[in-house]
Coordinates of C-alpha atoms in Angstrom, one line a residue:
X1 CA -40.8 -15.7 -49.1
X2 CA -37.4 -15.9 -50.3
X3 CA -38.7 -17.3 -53.8
X4 CA -41.1 -14.0 -53.9
X5 CA -38.1 -11.9 -53.1
X6 CA -35.8 -13.5 -55.7
X7 CA -38.6 -13.1 -58.3
X8 CA -39.0 -9.4 -57.4
X9 CA -35.2 -8.9 -57.6
X10 CA -35.2 -10.4 -61.1
X11 CA -38.2 -8.4 -62.0
X12 CA -36.5 -5.1 -60.9
X13 CA -33.1 -6.0 -62.4
X14 CA -34.8 -6.5 -65.8
X15 CA -36.3 -3.3 -65.5
X16 CA -33.0 -1.6 -65.0
X17 CA -31.6 -3.5 -68.0
X18 CA -34.3 -2.3 -70.2
X19 CA -34.0 1.2 -68.8
X20 CA -30.3 1.4 -69.8
X21 CA -31.0 0.0 -73.3
X22 CA -33.8 2.5 -73.6
X23 CA -31.7 5.3 -72.7
X24 CA -28.9 4.2 -75.1
X25 CA -31.3 3.7 -78.0
X26 CA -33.2 7.0 -77.3
X27 CA -29.9 9.0 -77.2
X28 CA -28.7 7.5 -80.4
X29 CA -32.1 8.1 -82.2
X30 CA -31.9 11.8 -81.1
X31 CA -28.2 12.4 -81.7
X32 CA -27.7 11.0 -85.2
X33 CA -30.2 13.7 -86.6
X34 CA -27.7 16.4 -86.3
X35 CA -25.1 14.8 -88.3
X36 CA -27.6 13.9 -90.6
X37 CA -28.9 17.3 -91.1
X38 CA -25.3 18.7 -91.5
X39 CA -24.9 16.2 -94.4
X40 CA -28.2 16.8 -96.3
X41 CA -29.1 20.2 -95.2
X42 CA -32.6 21.7 -94.1
X43 CA -34.4 20.3 -97.4
X44 CA -32.9 16.9 -96.9
X45 CA -33.7 16.9 -93.4
X46 CA -37.3 17.8 -94.3
X47 CA -37.6 15.1 -96.8
X48 CA -36.4 12.5 -94.1
X49 CA -38.6 13.9 -91.2
X50 CA -41.8 13.8 -93.4
X51 CA -41.5 10.1 -93.7
X52 CA -39.9 9.1 -90.5
X53 CA -43.0 9.1 -88.4
X54 CA -44.2 6.0 -90.4
X55 CA -41.1 4.1 -89.9
X56 CA -40.7 5.5 -86.3
X57 CA -44.3 4.1 -85.4
X58 CA -43.2 0.5 -86.4
X59 CA -40.1 0.8 -84.5
X60 CA -41.8 2.2 -81.2
X61 CA -44.5 -0.5 -81.5
X62 CA -42.0 -3.3 -81.9
X63 CA -39.8 -1.9 -79.1
X64 CA -42.1 -0.8 -76.3
X65 CA -45.7 -1.0 -77.3
X66 CA -46.3 -4.7 -78.4
X67 CA -43.7 -6.4 -76.5
X68 CA -45.1 -5.0 -73.2
X69 CA -48.6 -6.1 -74.5
X70 CA -47.5 -9.7 -75.1
X71 CA -45.6 -9.9 -71.9
X72 CA -48.8 -8.6 -70.1
X73 CA -51.3 -10.9 -71.8
X74 CA -49.0 -13.8 -71.0
X75 CA -48.8 -12.8 -67.3
X76 CA -52.6 -12.3 -67.2
X77 CA -53.8 -15.3 -69.1
X78 CA -50.7 -17.7 -69.1
X79 CA -49.2 -17.6 -65.7
X80 CA -49.6 -21.0 -64.0
X81 CA -51.3 -22.4 -67.0
X82 CA -50.3 -25.5 -69.1
X83 CA -47.9 -25.4 -72.0
X84 CA -50.7 -26.0 -74.3
X85 CA -52.5 -22.8 -73.1
X86 CA -49.5 -20.7 -73.3
X87 CA -48.8 -22.0 -76.8
X88 CA -52.4 -21.1 -78.0
X89 CA -52.1 -17.7 -76.4
X90 CA -48.7 -17.0 -78.5
X91 CA -50.4 -18.6 -81.7
X92 CA -53.3 -16.2 -81.5
X93 CA -51.1 -13.4 -80.6
X94 CA -49.0 -14.2 -83.7
X95 CA -52.0 -14.2 -86.0
X96 CA -53.3 -11.0 -84.4
X97 CA -49.8 -9.0 -84.7
X98 CA -49.4 -10.6 -88.2
X99 CA -52.9 -9.3 -89.5
X100 CA -52.0 -6.0 -88.1
X101 CA -48.5 -5.7 -89.6
X102 CA -49.6 -7.0 -92.9
X103 CA -52.6 -4.6 -93.0
X104 CA -50.5 -1.6 -92.2
X105 CA -47.8 -2.6 -94.8
X106 CA -50.5 -2.9 -97.7
X107 CA -52.2 0.3 -96.8
X108 CA -49.0 2.3 -96.7
X109 CA -47.6 0.7 -99.6
X110 CA -50.8 0.8 -101.8
X111 CA -51.8 4.4 -100.7
X112 CA -48.3 5.9 -100.6
X113 CA -48.9 8.1 -103.6
X114 CA -52.3 9.5 -102.1
X115 CA -50.5 10.1 -98.8
X116 CA -47.7 12.0 -100.2
X117 CA -50.2 14.2 -102.1
X118 CA -52.0 14.9 -98.8
X119 CA -48.5 15.8 -97.5
X120 CA -48.2 18.2 -100.6
X121 CA -45.1 16.5 -102.0
X122 CA -45.8 13.6 -104.4
X123 CA -42.1 12.7 -104.5
X124 CA -42.2 11.3 -101.1
X125 CA -44.4 8.3 -102.4
X126 CA -41.2 5.9 -102.7
X127 CA -39.9 6.7 -99.6
X128 CA -43.3 5.7 -97.9
X129 CA -43.3 2.7 -99.9
X130 CA -39.8 1.7 -98.3
X131 CA -40.9 2.6 -94.8
X132 CA -44.1 0.4 -95.1
X133 CA -41.9 -2.7 -95.1
X134 CA -40.8 -2.1 -91.6
X135 CA -44.4 -3.1 -90.4
X136 CA -43.8 -6.9 -91.7
X137 CA -41.2 -7.2 -89.0
X138 CA -43.1 -5.7 -86.2
X139 CA -45.2 -9.2 -85.4
X140 CA -42.0 -11.4 -85.1
X141 CA -39.8 -9.0 -83.3
X142 CA -42.9 -8.1 -80.8
X143 CA -43.5 -11.6 -80.3
X144 CA -39.9 -12.5 -79.2
X145 CA -39.2 -9.5 -77.3
X146 CA -42.6 -10.1 -75.3
X147 CA -42.1 -13.7 -74.5
X148 CA -38.5 -12.9 -73.4
X149 CA -39.8 -10.1 -71.1
X150 CA -42.5 -12.5 -69.9
X151 CA -39.8 -14.7 -68.7
X152 CA -37.9 -11.9 -66.8
X153 CA -35.2 -12.3 -69.5
X154 CA -34.7 -8.6 -70.5
X155 CA -31.1 -9.0 -72.1
X156 CA -32.3 -10.3 -75.3
X157 CA -34.7 -7.2 -75.7
X158 CA -32.0 -4.8 -74.7
X159 CA -29.1 -6.2 -76.8
X160 CA -31.6 -6.2 -79.9
X161 CA -32.7 -2.7 -79.3
X162 CA -28.9 -1.3 -79.0
X163 CA -27.8 -3.5 -82.2
X164 CA -30.8 -2.3 -84.2
X165 CA -30.2 1.4 -83.4
X166 CA -26.6 1.2 -83.8
X167 CA -26.9 -0.5 -87.1
X168 CA -29.6 1.9 -88.4
X169 CA -27.7 5.1 -87.3
X170 CA -24.5 3.8 -89.1
X171 CA -26.2 2.9 -92.2
X172 CA -28.0 6.1 -92.4
X173 CA -25.0 8.2 -91.8
X174 CA -22.8 6.3 -94.2
X175 CA -25.5 6.1 -97.0
X176 CA -26.5 9.7 -97.0
X177 CA -22.7 10.8 -97.1
X178 CA -22.1 8.6 -100.2
X179 CA -25.5 9.5 -101.8
X180 CA -24.7 13.2 -101.5
X181 CA -21.1 13.1 -102.5
X182 CA -21.9 10.9 -105.5
X183 CA -24.1 13.4 -106.8
X184 CA -27.7 12.1 -106.0
X185 CA -30.5 14.2 -105.3
X186 CA -32.0 14.7 -101.6
X187 CA -34.8 12.6 -102.2
X188 CA -32.6 9.6 -103.2
X189 CA -30.5 10.3 -100.3
X190 CA -33.7 10.2 -98.2
X191 CA -34.8 6.9 -99.6
X192 CA -31.3 5.5 -98.7
X193 CA -31.9 6.6 -95.2
X194 CA -35.1 4.8 -95.0
X195 CA -33.7 1.6 -96.5
X196 CA -30.9 1.8 -94.1
X197 CA -33.5 2.2 -91.3
X198 CA -35.3 -1.0 -92.5
X199 CA -31.9 -2.8 -92.5
X200 CA -31.4 -1.8 -88.8
X201 CA -34.6 -3.6 -87.9
X202 CA -33.6 -6.4 -89.8
X203 CA -30.3 -6.4 -87.8
X204 CA -32.3 -6.4 -84.6
X205 CA -34.6 -9.1 -85.5
X206 CA -31.6 -11.3 -86.4
X207 CA -30.1 -11.0 -83.1
X208 CA -33.4 -11.9 -81.5
X209 CA -33.7 -14.9 -83.6
X210 CA -30.3 -16.0 -82.8
X211 CA -30.8 -15.6 -79.0
X212 CA -34.3 -17.5 -79.4
X213 CA -32.6 -20.5 -81.4
X214 CA -29.6 -20.5 -79.0
X215 CA -32.1 -21.0 -76.1
X216 CA -34.4 -23.6 -77.9
X217 CA -34.1 -26.3 -75.2
X218 CA -36.0 -24.0 -73.1
X219 CA -38.5 -23.2 -75.5
X220 CA -41.2 -25.5 -75.7
X221 CA -43.9 -23.4 -77.5
X222 CA -45.7 -24.7 -80.6
X223 CA -48.5 -23.9 -82.8
X224 CA -51.6 -24.5 -80.9
X225 CA -55.0 -23.4 -81.5
X226 CA -57.0 -26.3 -79.8
X227 CA -56.2 -25.7 -76.1
X228 CA -58.9 -25.1 -73.6
X229 CA -58.3 -21.5 -73.1
X230 CA -61.0 -19.3 -75.0
X231 CA -59.5 -17.6 -78.2
X232 CA -62.2 -14.9 -77.6
X233 CA -60.8 -14.0 -74.2
X234 CA -57.1 -13.9 -75.7
X235 CA -58.5 -11.6 -78.6
X236 CA -60.3 -9.1 -76.1
X237 CA -57.2 -8.9 -74.0
X238 CA -55.0 -8.3 -76.9
X239 CA -57.3 -5.6 -78.2
X240 CA -57.7 -4.0 -74.7
X241 CA -53.8 -3.9 -74.3
X242 CA -53.1 -2.8 -77.9
X243 CA -54.9 0.5 -77.2
X244 CA -53.6 1.1 -73.6
X245 CA -49.8 0.3 -74.3
X246 CA -49.7 0.7 -78.1
X247 CA -51.3 4.4 -78.3
X248 CA -49.4 5.6 -75.1
X249 CA -45.9 4.4 -76.5
X250 CA -46.9 6.6 -79.9
X251 CA -47.2 10.1 -78.2
X252 CA -44.0 11.7 -79.7
X253 CA -44.4 10.0 -83.0
X254 CA -48.1 10.8 -83.4
X255 CA -47.5 14.5 -82.8
X256 CA -44.7 14.3 -85.4
X257 CA -47.0 12.5 -87.7
X258 CA -49.8 15.4 -87.6
X259 CA -47.0 17.8 -88.7
X260 CA -45.7 15.6 -91.3
X261 CA -49.4 15.3 -92.9
X262 CA -50.2 19.0 -92.4
X263 CA -47.5 21.4 -91.7
X264 CA -45.8 21.6 -95.4
X265 CA -49.2 21.4 -97.3
X266 CA -50.6 24.3 -95.0
X267 CA -47.6 26.4 -95.7
X268 CA -48.0 25.8 -99.4
X269 CA -51.7 26.7 -99.0
X270 CA -50.4 30.0 -97.5
X271 CA -48.6 30.9 -100.6
X272 CA -45.1 29.9 -99.6
X273 CA -42.8 29.1 -102.3
X274 CA -42.2 25.2 -102.4
X275 CA -38.5 25.4 -101.6
X276 CA -38.8 28.0 -98.8
X277 CA -41.7 25.7 -97.4
X278 CA -39.5 22.7 -97.3
X279 CA -36.5 24.9 -95.7
X280 CA -39.1 26.0 -93.2
X281 CA -40.4 22.4 -92.3
X282 CA -36.7 21.3 -92.3
X283 CA -35.9 24.1 -89.8
X284 CA -38.8 23.5 -87.7
X285 CA -38.0 19.8 -87.5
X286 CA -34.3 20.7 -85.9
X287 CA -36.7 21.0 -82.7
X288 CA -37.2 17.1 -82.6
X289 CA -33.8 15.9 -81.7
X290 CA -33.7 18.9 -79.1
X291 CA -37.0 17.6 -77.6
X292 CA -35.9 14.0 -77.6
X293 CA -32.4 14.7 -75.8
X294 CA -34.1 17.1 -73.3
X295 CA -36.8 14.4 -72.6
X296 CA -34.3 11.5 -72.1
X297 CA -32.2 13.7 -69.7
X298 CA -35.4 14.5 -67.6
X299 CA -37.0 11.2 -67.6
X300 CA -33.8 9.1 -66.8
X301 CA -33.6 10.4 -63.3
X302 CA -37.3 10.3 -62.5
X303 CA -37.8 6.9 -64.2
X304 CA -35.2 5.6 -61.8
X305 CA -37.8 5.6 -59.1
X306 CA -40.3 3.5 -61.1
X307 CA -39.0 0.2 -60.1
X308 CA -39.4 1.1 -56.5
X309 CA -42.8 2.2 -57.1
X310 CA -43.6 -1.0 -58.9
X311 CA -42.1 -3.0 -55.9
X312 CA -44.3 -1.1 -53.6
X313 CA -47.2 -1.9 -55.4
X314 CA -46.6 -5.4 -55.2
X315 CA -46.3 -5.3 -51.5
X316 CA -49.4 -3.1 -51.4
X317 CA -47.5 -0.3 -49.6
X318 CA -49.7 2.9 -50.3
X319 CA -48.0 5.1 -48.2
X320 CA -44.5 4.3 -49.9
X321 CA -46.3 4.7 -53.3
X322 CA -47.5 8.1 -52.7
X323 CA -44.1 9.4 -51.1
X324 CA -42.1 7.9 -54.3
X325 CA -44.7 9.3 -56.8
X326 CA -44.4 12.7 -55.3
X327 CA -40.5 12.5 -55.5
X328 CA -40.7 11.3 -59.1
X329 CA -43.0 14.0 -60.2
X330 CA -41.1 16.6 -58.4
X331 CA -37.6 15.4 -59.9
X332 CA -39.4 15.3 -63.4
X333 CA -40.5 19.0 -62.9
X334 CA -36.9 20.1 -61.7
X335 CA -35.0 18.6 -64.3
X336 CA -37.4 19.1 -67.3
X337 CA -38.0 22.7 -66.4
X338 CA -34.1 23.1 -66.1
X339 CA -33.6 21.3 -69.4
X340 CA -36.1 23.8 -71.1
X341 CA -35.2 26.9 -69.5
X342 CA -31.4 26.2 -70.4
X343 CA -32.2 25.4 -73.8
X344 CA -34.5 28.4 -74.3
X345 CA -31.5 30.9 -72.9
X346 CA -28.8 29.1 -75.0
X347 CA -31.0 28.4 -78.2
X348 CA -28.9 30.7 -80.5
X349 CA -25.5 29.4 -79.9
X350 CA -26.8 25.8 -79.5
X351 CA -28.7 26.1 -82.9
X352 CA -25.4 27.3 -84.6
X353 CA -23.4 24.7 -83.0
X354 CA -25.5 21.9 -84.1
X355 CA -27.2 22.7 -87.3
X356 CA -24.6 25.5 -88.8
X357 CA -26.8 28.6 -88.6
X358 CA -29.5 30.4 -86.1
X359 CA -32.4 30.0 -88.5
X360 CA -35.6 29.2 -86.7
X361 CA -34.4 30.0 -83.0
X362 CA -37.6 31.5 -82.1
X363 CA -39.5 28.7 -83.1
X364 CA -37.2 26.1 -81.6
X365 CA -37.6 28.3 -78.4
X366 CA -41.2 27.4 -78.1
X367 CA -40.7 23.7 -79.0
X368 CA -37.9 23.7 -76.3
X369 CA -40.9 24.2 -73.7
X370 CA -42.3 21.0 -74.8
X371 CA -39.4 19.2 -72.8
X372 CA -41.2 20.0 -69.7
X373 CA -44.5 18.7 -70.7
X374 CA -43.1 15.5 -72.6
X375 CA -40.8 14.7 -69.4
X376 CA -43.9 14.9 -67.2
X377 CA -46.0 12.8 -69.6
X378 CA -43.5 10.0 -70.2
X379 CA -42.6 9.8 -66.5
X380 CA -46.3 9.6 -65.7
X381 CA -47.0 7.1 -68.4
X382 CA -44.5 4.7 -66.8
X383 CA -45.4 5.3 -63.3
X384 CA -49.3 4.9 -63.9
X385 CA -48.6 1.7 -66.0
X386 CA -46.5 0.3 -63.0
X387 CA -49.5 0.8 -60.8
X388 CA -51.9 -0.8 -63.2
X389 CA -53.6 2.3 -64.6
X390 CA -52.8 1.4 -68.4
X391 CA -56.0 2.9 -70.0
X392 CA -56.1 6.7 -68.9
X393 CA -52.6 7.4 -70.5
X394 CA -53.8 6.3 -73.7
X395 CA -56.9 8.5 -73.4
X396 CA -54.7 11.4 -72.7
X397 CA -52.6 10.9 -75.8
X398 CA -55.7 10.8 -77.9
X399 CA -56.9 14.1 -76.5
X400 CA -53.5 15.5 -76.8
X401 CA -53.1 14.4 -80.6
X402 CA -56.6 16.0 -81.2
X403 CA -55.6 19.3 -79.8
X404 CA -52.5 19.0 -81.9
X405 CA -54.6 18.4 -85.1
X406 CA -57.1 21.4 -84.4
X407 CA -54.2 23.5 -83.4
X408 CA -52.4 23.2 -86.7
X409 CA -55.6 23.9 -88.5
X410 CA -56.4 26.9 -86.6
X411 CA -52.7 28.4 -86.2
X412 CA -50.6 27.4 -89.1
X413 CA -52.5 29.7 -91.6
X414 CA -52.0 32.7 -89.4
X415 CA -48.6 31.9 -87.8
X416 CA -46.9 29.6 -90.3
X417 CA -44.3 27.2 -88.5
X418 CA -44.7 29.3 -85.3
X419 CA -48.4 28.1 -85.2
X420 CA -47.1 24.4 -85.4
X421 CA -44.7 24.9 -82.6
X422 CA -47.5 26.4 -80.4
X423 CA -49.8 23.6 -81.0
X424 CA -47.2 21.0 -80.1
X425 CA -46.5 22.9 -76.9
X426 CA -50.4 22.9 -76.1
X427 CA -50.8 19.4 -77.1
X428 CA -47.9 18.1 -74.7
X429 CA -49.5 20.6 -71.9
X430 CA -53.0 19.0 -72.5
X431 CA -51.5 15.5 -72.1
X432 CA -49.6 16.3 -69.0
X433 CA -52.7 18.3 -67.5
X434 CA -55.1 15.1 -67.9
X435 CA -52.5 13.0 -66.4
X436 CA -52.0 15.4 -63.3
X437 CA -55.8 15.5 -63.0
X438 CA -56.2 11.6 -63.0
X439 CA -53.4 11.3 -60.4
X440 CA -55.1 14.0 -58.2
X441 CA -58.5 12.2 -58.5
X442 CA -56.8 8.9 -57.5
X443 CA -55.7 10.6 -54.2
X444 CA -52.0 10.6 -54.9
X445 CA -50.2 13.7 -53.9
X446 CA -49.0 16.6 -56.2
X447 CA -46.1 18.9 -55.9
X448 CA -47.2 22.0 -53.8
X449 CA -47.7 25.3 -55.4
X450 CA -44.8 26.6 -53.4
X451 CA -42.7 23.9 -55.0
X452 CA -43.6 24.9 -58.5
X453 CA -43.0 28.7 -57.5
X454 CA -39.5 27.7 -56.3
X455 CA -38.6 25.8 -59.6
X456 CA -40.0 28.6 -61.5
X457 CA -38.1 31.3 -59.6
X458 CA -34.9 29.2 -60.1
X459 CA -35.3 29.0 -63.8
X460 CA -36.1 32.7 -64.3
X461 CA -32.8 33.5 -62.2
X462 CA -31.1 30.9 -64.4
X463 CA -32.2 32.4 -67.6
X464 CA -31.8 36.1 -66.6
X465 CA -28.0 35.0 -65.6
X466 CA -27.2 33.4 -68.8
X467 CA -28.9 36.1 -70.8
X468 CA -26.9 39.1 -69.1
X469 CA -23.8 36.8 -69.2
X470 CA -24.1 36.3 -72.9
X471 CA -25.6 39.6 -74.0
X472 CA -22.6 40.9 -75.8
X473 CA -21.4 37.4 -77.1
X474 CA -22.9 36.3 -80.4
X475 CA -22.6 32.9 -82.0
X476 CA -20.3 33.9 -84.8
X477 CA -19.0 30.6 -86.0
X478 CA -19.7 26.9 -85.1
X479 CA -16.6 26.7 -82.8
X480 CA -17.2 29.9 -81.1
X481 CA -20.9 28.7 -80.6
X482 CA -19.8 25.2 -79.1
X483 CA -17.7 27.2 -76.4
X484 CA -20.2 29.6 -75.6
X485 CA -22.9 26.6 -75.4
X486 CA -20.7 24.4 -73.3
X487 CA -19.7 27.6 -70.8
X488 CA -23.5 28.5 -70.7
X489 CA -24.6 24.8 -69.9
X490 CA -22.2 24.7 -67.1
X491 CA -23.0 28.2 -65.5
X492 CA -26.6 27.7 -65.9
X493 CA -26.5 24.2 -64.4
X494 CA -24.3 25.4 -61.5
X495 CA -26.8 28.6 -60.8
X496 CA -29.8 26.3 -61.1
X497 CA -28.6 23.4 -58.9
X498 CA -27.4 25.8 -56.2
X499 CA -30.7 27.6 -56.2
X500 CA -32.8 24.3 -56.2
X501 CA -30.6 23.1 -53.3
X502 CA -30.8 26.6 -51.4
X503 CA -34.3 26.8 -51.8
X504 CA -34.7 23.3 -50.3
X505 CA -36.9 22.0 -53.0
X506 CA -36.0 18.5 -52.0
X507 CA -36.4 17.8 -48.2
X508 CA -33.8 15.5 -46.5
X509 CA -35.8 12.4 -46.6
X510 CA -36.4 12.9 -50.5
X511 CA -32.8 13.5 -51.2
X512 CA -31.9 10.0 -49.8
X513 CA -33.7 8.4 -52.9
X514 CA -31.8 10.5 -55.6
X515 CA -28.3 9.2 -55.5
X516 CA -27.0 12.0 -57.8
X517 CA -28.7 14.9 -55.8
X518 CA -27.6 13.0 -52.6
X519 CA -24.1 13.5 -53.2
X520 CA -24.5 17.1 -54.4
X521 CA -26.7 17.9 -51.3
X522 CA -23.9 16.7 -48.9

């Protein structure tokens, strides 16, 4: 009994370490885009964001998609098995991921020109070629992280993630600054940013390799394809988890990829001048760091309950699972709605503070609403995967991306970038809706209409308060906008929190599981 309890504690501690590392890397991933846009401008930002989804796909798969897959396959097929069987699992996984990584590398590298033409900008081809090299690292990084996680050793994964993102962000900002100040064009600066990104991935891999070799006495794996375990069973399991964990982890990247492939080309088709279309896409892309930062804030609190839900699943405590799932959903809705509402109310000063002007504020308001739905999606992905439901989240992502694709085709010709923002909002909403329906079908409780109404009322009062308070204050300069934004966030946050507590959105028993709100409640 004590051994089982110790194993559970190690697993939960590992989840906590990975969660903290994930938060740090996500914050860095969103935050660096602001100074980068300030350095290269909207057109330079457009250039980078057009190609980023390809690189971002490799990073997400090597960070959260494939390592989880490897860990899960090893747990399912290798737990309690011989050293030879585990070696065969890792050997076949190595072959499987290498084929995947090399295939994507060659596809992107060889077809970089056709892809750039589909995007409407042939000058992007060299940047796509550079981003393709990142897929060559995916198999090795994924295997090392996955095996470490299988052994419940999360520190190597966490350290490598933070190092990779730290190096990447530093290299991107330094290289872009020097390229611009040395007189190079924006496409060269974008190329430098992608090279810097790949260098960051190499730094992360180097850390993993160092930690692996330092612990080599504990590693007895070797190349083995002759053990008794069936290769067919391993490959089928890898295929199953590739879809369930791989696709689910790519939600935000796939939505960005659809825009990268369609938006600029459709703007040109609408008769918009090339330079104006690039500026419009660059301004539209300002929404990505806002969505990422807002989602990180919302999910960080809700995901703190996931380890407790996973522990209850191990203990088969259904009542506890339902209770914590209810709290997780409610917390996600409260913080996600608050972040979205506050950003909508303060979009002009925040836009000026971060990006030097208020261009595209109306489009960014629409995109800001996505924070609520992305928060629900990512929280539910983690919760359902912890409960063993790995297939449905990936189906929801496929449905959502399909809605995004169709939405772009229908709306961009009529409404330009506003149509793209609406289609993104609808896509995230559809994914969240599918997840909620599935949860309801499975018999788990859902926040009552009364709770949703209370949250909605608190948002309306907060937004009206901010709009009235800032009605006669315009964001004239960046310094001025910073003051307005900080004051607005403080006032809006206080109003919203007081309303949530006064309306008793969280019961006394629910508050006990949320440390921050517990203190505020007292």
